[in-house]
PDB file of C-alpha atoms in Angstrom:
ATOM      1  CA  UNK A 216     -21.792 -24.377   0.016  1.00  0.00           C
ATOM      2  CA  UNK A 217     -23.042 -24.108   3.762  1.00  0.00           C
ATOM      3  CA  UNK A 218     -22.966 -25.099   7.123  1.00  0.00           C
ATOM      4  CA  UNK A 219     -25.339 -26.282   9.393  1.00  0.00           C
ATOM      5  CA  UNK A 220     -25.208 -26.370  12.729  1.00  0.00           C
ATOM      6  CA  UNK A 221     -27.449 -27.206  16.088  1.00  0.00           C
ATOM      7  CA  UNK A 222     -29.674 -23.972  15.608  1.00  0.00           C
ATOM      8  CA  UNK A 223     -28.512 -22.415  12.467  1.00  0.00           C
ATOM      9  CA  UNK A 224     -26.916 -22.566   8.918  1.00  0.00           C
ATOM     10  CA  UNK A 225     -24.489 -21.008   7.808  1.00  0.00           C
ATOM     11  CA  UNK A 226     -23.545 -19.585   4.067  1.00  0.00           C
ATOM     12  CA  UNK A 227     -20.386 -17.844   3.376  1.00  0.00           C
ATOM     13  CA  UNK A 228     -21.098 -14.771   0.792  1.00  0.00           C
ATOM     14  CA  UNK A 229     -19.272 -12.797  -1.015  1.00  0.00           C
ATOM     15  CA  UNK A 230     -20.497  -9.250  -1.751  1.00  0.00           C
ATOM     16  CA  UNK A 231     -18.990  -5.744  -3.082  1.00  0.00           C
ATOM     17  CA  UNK A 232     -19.217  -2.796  -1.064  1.00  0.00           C
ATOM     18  CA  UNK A 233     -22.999  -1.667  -0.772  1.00  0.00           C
ATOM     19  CA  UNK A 234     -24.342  -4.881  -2.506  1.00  0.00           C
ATOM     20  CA  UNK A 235     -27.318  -7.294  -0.924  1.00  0.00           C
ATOM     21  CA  UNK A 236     -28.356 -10.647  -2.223  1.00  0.00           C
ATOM     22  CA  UNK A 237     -31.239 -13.296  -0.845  1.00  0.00           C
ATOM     23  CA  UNK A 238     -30.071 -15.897  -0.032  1.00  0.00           C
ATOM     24  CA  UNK A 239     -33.383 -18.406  -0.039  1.00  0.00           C
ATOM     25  CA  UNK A 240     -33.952 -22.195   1.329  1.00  0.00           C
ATOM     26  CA  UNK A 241     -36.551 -23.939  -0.512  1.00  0.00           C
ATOM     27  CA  UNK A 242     -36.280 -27.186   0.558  1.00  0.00           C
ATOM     28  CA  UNK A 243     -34.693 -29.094   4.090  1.00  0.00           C
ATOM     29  CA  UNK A 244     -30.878 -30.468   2.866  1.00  0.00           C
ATOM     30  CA  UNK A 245     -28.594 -32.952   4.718  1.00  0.00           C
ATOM     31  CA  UNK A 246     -24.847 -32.176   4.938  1.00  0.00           C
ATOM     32  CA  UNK A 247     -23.339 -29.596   2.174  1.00  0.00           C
ATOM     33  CA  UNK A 248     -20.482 -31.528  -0.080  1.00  0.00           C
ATOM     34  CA  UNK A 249     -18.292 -28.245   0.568  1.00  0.00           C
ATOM     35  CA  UNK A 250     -17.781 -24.769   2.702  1.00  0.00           C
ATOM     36  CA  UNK A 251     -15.862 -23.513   0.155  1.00  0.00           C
ATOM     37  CA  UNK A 252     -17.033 -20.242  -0.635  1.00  0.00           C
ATOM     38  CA  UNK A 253     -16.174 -20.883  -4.340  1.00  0.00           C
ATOM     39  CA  UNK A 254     -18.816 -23.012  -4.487  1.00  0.00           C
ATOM     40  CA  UNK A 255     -21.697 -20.467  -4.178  1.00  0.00           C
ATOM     41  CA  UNK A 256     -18.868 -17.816  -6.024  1.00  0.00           C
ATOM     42  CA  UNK A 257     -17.760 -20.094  -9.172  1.00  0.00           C
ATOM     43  CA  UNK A 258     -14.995 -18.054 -11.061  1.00  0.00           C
ATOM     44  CA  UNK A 259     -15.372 -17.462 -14.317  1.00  0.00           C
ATOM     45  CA  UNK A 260     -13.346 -18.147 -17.628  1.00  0.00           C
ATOM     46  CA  UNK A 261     -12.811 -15.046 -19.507  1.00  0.00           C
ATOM     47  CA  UNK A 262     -14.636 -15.401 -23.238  1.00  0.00           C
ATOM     48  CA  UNK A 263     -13.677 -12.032 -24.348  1.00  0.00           C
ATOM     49  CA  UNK A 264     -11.894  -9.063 -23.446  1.00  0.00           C
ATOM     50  CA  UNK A 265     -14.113  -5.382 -25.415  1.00  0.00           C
ATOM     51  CA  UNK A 266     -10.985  -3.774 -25.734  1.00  0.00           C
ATOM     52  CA  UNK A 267     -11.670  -2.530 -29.310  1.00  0.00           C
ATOM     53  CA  UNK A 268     -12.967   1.281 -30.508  1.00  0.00           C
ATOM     54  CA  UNK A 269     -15.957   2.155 -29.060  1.00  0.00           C
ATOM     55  CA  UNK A 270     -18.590   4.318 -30.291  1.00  0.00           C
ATOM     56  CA  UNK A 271     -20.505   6.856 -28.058  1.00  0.00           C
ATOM     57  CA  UNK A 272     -23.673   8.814 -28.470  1.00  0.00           C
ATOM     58  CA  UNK A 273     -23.956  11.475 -26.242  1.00  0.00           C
ATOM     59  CA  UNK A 274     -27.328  12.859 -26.174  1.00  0.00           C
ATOM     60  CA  UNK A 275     -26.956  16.239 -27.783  1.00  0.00           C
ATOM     61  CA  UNK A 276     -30.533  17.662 -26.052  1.00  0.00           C
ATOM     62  CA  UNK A 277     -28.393  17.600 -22.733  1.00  0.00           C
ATOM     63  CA  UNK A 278     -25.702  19.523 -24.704  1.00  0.00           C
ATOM     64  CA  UNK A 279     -23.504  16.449 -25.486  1.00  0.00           C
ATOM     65  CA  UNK A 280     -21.739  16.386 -29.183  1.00  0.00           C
ATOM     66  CA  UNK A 281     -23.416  16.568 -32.033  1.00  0.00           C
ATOM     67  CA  UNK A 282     -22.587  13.767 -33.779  1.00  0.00           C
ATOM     68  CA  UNK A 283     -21.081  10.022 -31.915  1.00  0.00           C
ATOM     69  CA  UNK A 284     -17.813  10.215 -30.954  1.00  0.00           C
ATOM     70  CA  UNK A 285     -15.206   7.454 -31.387  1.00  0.00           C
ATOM     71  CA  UNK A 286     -13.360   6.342 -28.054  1.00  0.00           C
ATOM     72  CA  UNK A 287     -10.420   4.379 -29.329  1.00  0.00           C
ATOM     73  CA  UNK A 288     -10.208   3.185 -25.271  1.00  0.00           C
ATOM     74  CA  UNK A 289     -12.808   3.576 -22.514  1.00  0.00           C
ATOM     75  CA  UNK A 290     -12.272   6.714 -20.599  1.00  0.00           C
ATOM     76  CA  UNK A 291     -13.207   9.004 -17.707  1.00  0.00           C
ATOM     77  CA  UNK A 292     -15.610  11.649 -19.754  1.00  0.00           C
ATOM     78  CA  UNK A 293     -14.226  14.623 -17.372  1.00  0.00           C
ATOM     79  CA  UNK A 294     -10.548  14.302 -18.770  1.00  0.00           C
ATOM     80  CA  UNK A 295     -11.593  15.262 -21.621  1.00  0.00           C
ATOM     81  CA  UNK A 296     -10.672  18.603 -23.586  1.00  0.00           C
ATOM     82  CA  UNK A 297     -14.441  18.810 -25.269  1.00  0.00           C
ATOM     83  CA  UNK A 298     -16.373  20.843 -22.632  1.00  0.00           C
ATOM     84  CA  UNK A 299     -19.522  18.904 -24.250  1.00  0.00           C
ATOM     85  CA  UNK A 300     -17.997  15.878 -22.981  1.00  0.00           C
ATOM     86  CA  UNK A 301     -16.487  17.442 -20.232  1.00  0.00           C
ATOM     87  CA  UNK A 302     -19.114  18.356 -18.405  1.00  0.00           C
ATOM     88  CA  UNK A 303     -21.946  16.299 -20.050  1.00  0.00           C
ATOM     89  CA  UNK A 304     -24.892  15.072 -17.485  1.00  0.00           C
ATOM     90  CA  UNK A 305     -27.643  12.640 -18.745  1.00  0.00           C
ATOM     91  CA  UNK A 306     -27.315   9.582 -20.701  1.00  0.00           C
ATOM     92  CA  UNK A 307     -24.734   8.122 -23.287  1.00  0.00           C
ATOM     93  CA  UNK A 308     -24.842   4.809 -25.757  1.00  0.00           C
ATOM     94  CA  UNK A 309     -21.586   3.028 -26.080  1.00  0.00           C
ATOM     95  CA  UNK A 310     -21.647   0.882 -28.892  1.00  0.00           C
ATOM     96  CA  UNK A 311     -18.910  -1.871 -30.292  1.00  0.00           C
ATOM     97  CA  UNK A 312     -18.980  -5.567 -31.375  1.00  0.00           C
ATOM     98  CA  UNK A 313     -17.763  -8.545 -29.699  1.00  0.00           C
ATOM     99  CA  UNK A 314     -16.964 -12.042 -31.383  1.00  0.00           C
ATOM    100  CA  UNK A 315     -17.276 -15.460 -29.573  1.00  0.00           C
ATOM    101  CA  UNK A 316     -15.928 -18.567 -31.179  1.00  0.00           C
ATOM    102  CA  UNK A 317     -18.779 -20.607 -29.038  1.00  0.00           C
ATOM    103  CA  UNK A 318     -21.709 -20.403 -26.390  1.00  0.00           C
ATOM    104  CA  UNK A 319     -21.031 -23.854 -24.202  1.00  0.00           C
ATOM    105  CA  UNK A 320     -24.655 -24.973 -23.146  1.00  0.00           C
ATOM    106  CA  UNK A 321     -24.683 -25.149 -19.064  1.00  0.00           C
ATOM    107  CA  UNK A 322     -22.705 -22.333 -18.751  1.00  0.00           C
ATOM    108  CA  UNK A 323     -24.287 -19.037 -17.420  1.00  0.00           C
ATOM    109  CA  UNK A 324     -23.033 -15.854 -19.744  1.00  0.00           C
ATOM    110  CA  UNK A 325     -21.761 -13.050 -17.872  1.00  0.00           C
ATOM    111  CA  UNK A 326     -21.239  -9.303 -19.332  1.00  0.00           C
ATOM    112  CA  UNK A 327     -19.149  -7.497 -16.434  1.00  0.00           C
ATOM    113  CA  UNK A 328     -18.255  -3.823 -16.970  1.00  0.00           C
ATOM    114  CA  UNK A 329     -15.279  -3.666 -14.786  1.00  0.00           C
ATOM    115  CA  UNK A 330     -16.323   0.148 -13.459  1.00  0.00           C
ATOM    116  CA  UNK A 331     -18.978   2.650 -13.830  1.00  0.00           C
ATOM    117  CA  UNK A 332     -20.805   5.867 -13.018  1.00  0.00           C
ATOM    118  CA  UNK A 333     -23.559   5.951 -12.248  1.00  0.00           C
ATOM    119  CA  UNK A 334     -26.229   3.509 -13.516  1.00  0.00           C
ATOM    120  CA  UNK A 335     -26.291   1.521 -17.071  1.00  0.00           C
ATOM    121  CA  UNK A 336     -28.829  -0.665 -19.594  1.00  0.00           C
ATOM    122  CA  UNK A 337     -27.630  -3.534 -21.064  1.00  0.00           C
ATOM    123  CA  UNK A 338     -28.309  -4.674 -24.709  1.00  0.00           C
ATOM    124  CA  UNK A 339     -26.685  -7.408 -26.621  1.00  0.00           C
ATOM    125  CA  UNK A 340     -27.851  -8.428 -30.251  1.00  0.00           C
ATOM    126  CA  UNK A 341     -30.782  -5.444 -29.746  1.00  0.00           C
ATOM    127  CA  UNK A 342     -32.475  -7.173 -26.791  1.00  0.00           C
ATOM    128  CA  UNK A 343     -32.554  -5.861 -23.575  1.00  0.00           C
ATOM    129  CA  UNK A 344     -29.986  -7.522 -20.944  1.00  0.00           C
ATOM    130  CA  UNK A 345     -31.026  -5.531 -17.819  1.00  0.00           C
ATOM    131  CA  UNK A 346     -29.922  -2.463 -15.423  1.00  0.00           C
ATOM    132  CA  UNK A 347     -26.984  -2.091 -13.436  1.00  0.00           C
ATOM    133  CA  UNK A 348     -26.648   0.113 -10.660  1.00  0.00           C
ATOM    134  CA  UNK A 349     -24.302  -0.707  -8.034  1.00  0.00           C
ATOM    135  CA  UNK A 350     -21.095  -3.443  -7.575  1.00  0.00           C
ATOM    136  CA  UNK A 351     -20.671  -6.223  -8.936  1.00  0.00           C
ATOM    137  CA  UNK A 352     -21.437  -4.307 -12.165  1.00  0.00           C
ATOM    138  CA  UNK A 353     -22.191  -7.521 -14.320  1.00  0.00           C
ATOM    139  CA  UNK A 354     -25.575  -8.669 -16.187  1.00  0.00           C
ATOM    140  CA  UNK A 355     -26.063 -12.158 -17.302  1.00  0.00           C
ATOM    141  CA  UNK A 356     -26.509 -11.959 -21.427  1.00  0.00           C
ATOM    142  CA  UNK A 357     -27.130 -15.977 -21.933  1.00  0.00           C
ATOM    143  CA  UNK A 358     -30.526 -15.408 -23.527  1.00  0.00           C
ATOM    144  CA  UNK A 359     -29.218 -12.692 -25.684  1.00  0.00           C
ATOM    145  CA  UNK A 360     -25.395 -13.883 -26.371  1.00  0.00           C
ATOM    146  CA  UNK A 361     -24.660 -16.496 -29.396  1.00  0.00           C
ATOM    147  CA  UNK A 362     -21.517 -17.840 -31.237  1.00  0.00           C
ATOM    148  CA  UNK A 363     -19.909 -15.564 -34.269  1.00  0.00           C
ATOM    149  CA  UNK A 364     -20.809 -11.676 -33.998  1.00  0.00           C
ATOM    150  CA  UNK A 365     -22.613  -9.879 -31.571  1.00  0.00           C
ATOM    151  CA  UNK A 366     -23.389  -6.215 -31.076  1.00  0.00           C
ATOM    152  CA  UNK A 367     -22.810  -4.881 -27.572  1.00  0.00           C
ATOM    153  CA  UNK A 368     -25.022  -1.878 -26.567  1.00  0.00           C
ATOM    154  CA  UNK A 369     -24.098   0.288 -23.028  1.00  0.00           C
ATOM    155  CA  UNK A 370     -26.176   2.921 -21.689  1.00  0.00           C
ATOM    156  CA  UNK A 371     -24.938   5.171 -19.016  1.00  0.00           C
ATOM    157  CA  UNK A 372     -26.065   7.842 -17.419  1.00  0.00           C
ATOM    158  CA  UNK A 373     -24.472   9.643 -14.718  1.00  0.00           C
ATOM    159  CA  UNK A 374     -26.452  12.593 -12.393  1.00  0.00           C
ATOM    160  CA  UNK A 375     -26.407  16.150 -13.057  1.00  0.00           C
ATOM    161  CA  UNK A 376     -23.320  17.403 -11.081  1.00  0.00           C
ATOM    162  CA  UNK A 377     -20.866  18.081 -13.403  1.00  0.00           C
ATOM    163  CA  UNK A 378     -22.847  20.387 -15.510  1.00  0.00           C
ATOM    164  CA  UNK A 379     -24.190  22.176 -12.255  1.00  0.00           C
ATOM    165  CA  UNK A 380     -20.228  22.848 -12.378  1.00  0.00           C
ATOM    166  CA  UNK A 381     -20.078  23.770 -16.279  1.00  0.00           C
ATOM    167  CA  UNK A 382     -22.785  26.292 -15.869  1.00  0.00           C
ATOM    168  CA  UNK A 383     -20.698  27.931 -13.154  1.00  0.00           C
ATOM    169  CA  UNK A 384     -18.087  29.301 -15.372  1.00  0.00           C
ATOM    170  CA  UNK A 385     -21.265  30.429 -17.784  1.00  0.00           C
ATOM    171  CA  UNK A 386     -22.827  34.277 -18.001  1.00  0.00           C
ATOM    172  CA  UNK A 387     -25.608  33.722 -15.850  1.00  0.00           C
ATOM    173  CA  UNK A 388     -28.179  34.644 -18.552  1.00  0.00           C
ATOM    174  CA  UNK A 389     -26.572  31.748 -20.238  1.00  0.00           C
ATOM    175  CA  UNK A 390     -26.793  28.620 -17.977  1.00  0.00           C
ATOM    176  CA  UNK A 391     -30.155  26.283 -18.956  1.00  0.00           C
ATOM    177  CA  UNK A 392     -29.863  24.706 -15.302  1.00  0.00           C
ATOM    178  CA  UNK A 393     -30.816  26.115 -12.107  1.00  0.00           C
ATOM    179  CA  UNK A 394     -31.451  24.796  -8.751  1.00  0.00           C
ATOM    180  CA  UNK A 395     -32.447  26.405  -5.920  1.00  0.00           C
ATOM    181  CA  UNK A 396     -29.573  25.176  -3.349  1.00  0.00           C
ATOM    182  CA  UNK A 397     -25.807  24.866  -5.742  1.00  0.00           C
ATOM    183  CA  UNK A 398     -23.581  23.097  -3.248  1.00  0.00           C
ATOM    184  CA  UNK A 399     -20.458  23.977  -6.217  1.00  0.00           C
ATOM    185  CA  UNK A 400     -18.722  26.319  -7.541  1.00  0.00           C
ATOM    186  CA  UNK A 401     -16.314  26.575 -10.570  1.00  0.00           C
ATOM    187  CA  UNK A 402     -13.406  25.144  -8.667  1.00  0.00           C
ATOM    188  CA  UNK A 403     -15.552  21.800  -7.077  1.00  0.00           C
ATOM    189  CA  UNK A 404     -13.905  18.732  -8.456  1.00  0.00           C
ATOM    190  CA  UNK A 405     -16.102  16.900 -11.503  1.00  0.00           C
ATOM    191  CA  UNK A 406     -17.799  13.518 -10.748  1.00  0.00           C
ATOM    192  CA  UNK A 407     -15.464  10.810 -12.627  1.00  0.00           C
ATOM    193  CA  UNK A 408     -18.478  10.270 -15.066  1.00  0.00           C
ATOM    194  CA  UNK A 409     -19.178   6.842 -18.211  1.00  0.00           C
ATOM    195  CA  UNK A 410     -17.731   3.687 -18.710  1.00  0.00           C
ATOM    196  CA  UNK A 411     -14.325   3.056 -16.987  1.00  0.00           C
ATOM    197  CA  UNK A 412     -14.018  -0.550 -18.135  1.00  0.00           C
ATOM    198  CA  UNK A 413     -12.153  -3.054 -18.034  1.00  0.00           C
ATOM    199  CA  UNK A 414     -15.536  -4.558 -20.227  1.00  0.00           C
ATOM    200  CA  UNK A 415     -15.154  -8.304 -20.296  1.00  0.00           C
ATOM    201  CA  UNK A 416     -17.235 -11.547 -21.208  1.00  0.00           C
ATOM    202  CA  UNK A 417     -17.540 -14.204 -18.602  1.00  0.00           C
ATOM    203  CA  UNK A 418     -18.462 -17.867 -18.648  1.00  0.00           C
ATOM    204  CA  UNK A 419     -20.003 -19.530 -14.884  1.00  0.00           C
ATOM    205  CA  UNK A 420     -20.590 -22.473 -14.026  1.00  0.00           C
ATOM    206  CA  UNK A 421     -24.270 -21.958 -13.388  1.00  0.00           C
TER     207      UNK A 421
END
């Protein structure tokens, strides 16, 4: 979809807050079929919604649990009543399964992760997806996807601010971090921090 005009062309976009594209002509084109901003945008047709239990590795060298932890829904890691969750910084491997009845040929796959913070890795079936790191927090997965079962892999990894905050309320022979400048205190409010969801499978026209 586009425009032109006497000295210019003109593409509608759509973009999240903070996102850029490229937007790139290869080739000279006569008059677009449509403007409609659809077009360049195609909705897509939900395949699958991950609403199932959810298994999450925290990495336990940061401090994080032990052993993987079962969310039976995607949650905000700071509401929780585990302090190792709590307050966790670094990385953390969600982990579920996702069945499709099929994979229509022509159709671009689309893994969208509804919300996040602050950067994820995508894996589906054990091969890599890609990275995610600011809105629209999607990845395409049509190399990866295929009809019946297939194992979803998340990581996230938020920064280092809410355990900055968890060290506060430590015995200060007993906090592992340190930074020179601590812009916090035991009463700062915690960085929403993991996978917010709503996770869902997406097929585009491409």
């Amino acid at each position: 979809a586009f425009r032109i005009n006497s000295k210019s062309t003109i593409v509608p976009l759509k973009m999240e807050p903070y996102e850029s594209q490229f937007i790139i002509f290869r080739k000279s084109a006569e008059k677009a079929v449509t403007f409609d901003l659809t077009a360049n945008f195609p909705d897509g047709k939900n395949l699958a919604d991950l609403t199932g239990v959810w298994t999450v590795t925290f990495d336990h060298s940061k401090r994080g649990p032990a052993k993987p932890v079962v969310f039976k829904g995607l949650s905000d890691w700071t509401l929780s009543s585990n302090d190792s969750i709590k307050y966790f910084s670094g990385t953390a491997v969600y982990k579920t399964s996702v069945k499709l009845a099929e994979v229509q040929p022509g159709k671009k796959i689309v893994l969208n992760l509804g919300q996040l913070t602050a950067m994820a890795k995508v894996k589906v079936n054990g091969k890599e997806a890609g990275g995610l790191w600011t809105a629209p927090w999607q990845v395409d997965i049509s190399a990866v996807v295929k009809p019946g079962n297939n194992e979803v892999e998340i990581s996230v990894v938020n920064n280092w601010m809410n355990r900055l905050i968890g060290d506060q309320k430590l015995p200060v022979d007993q906090r592992p971090t340190w930074s020179p400048v601590i812009p916090y205190n035991t009463e700062s409010p915690l960085q929403p921090s993991g996978l917010f969801g709503p996770v869902h499978i997406l097929a585009v026209e491409k």
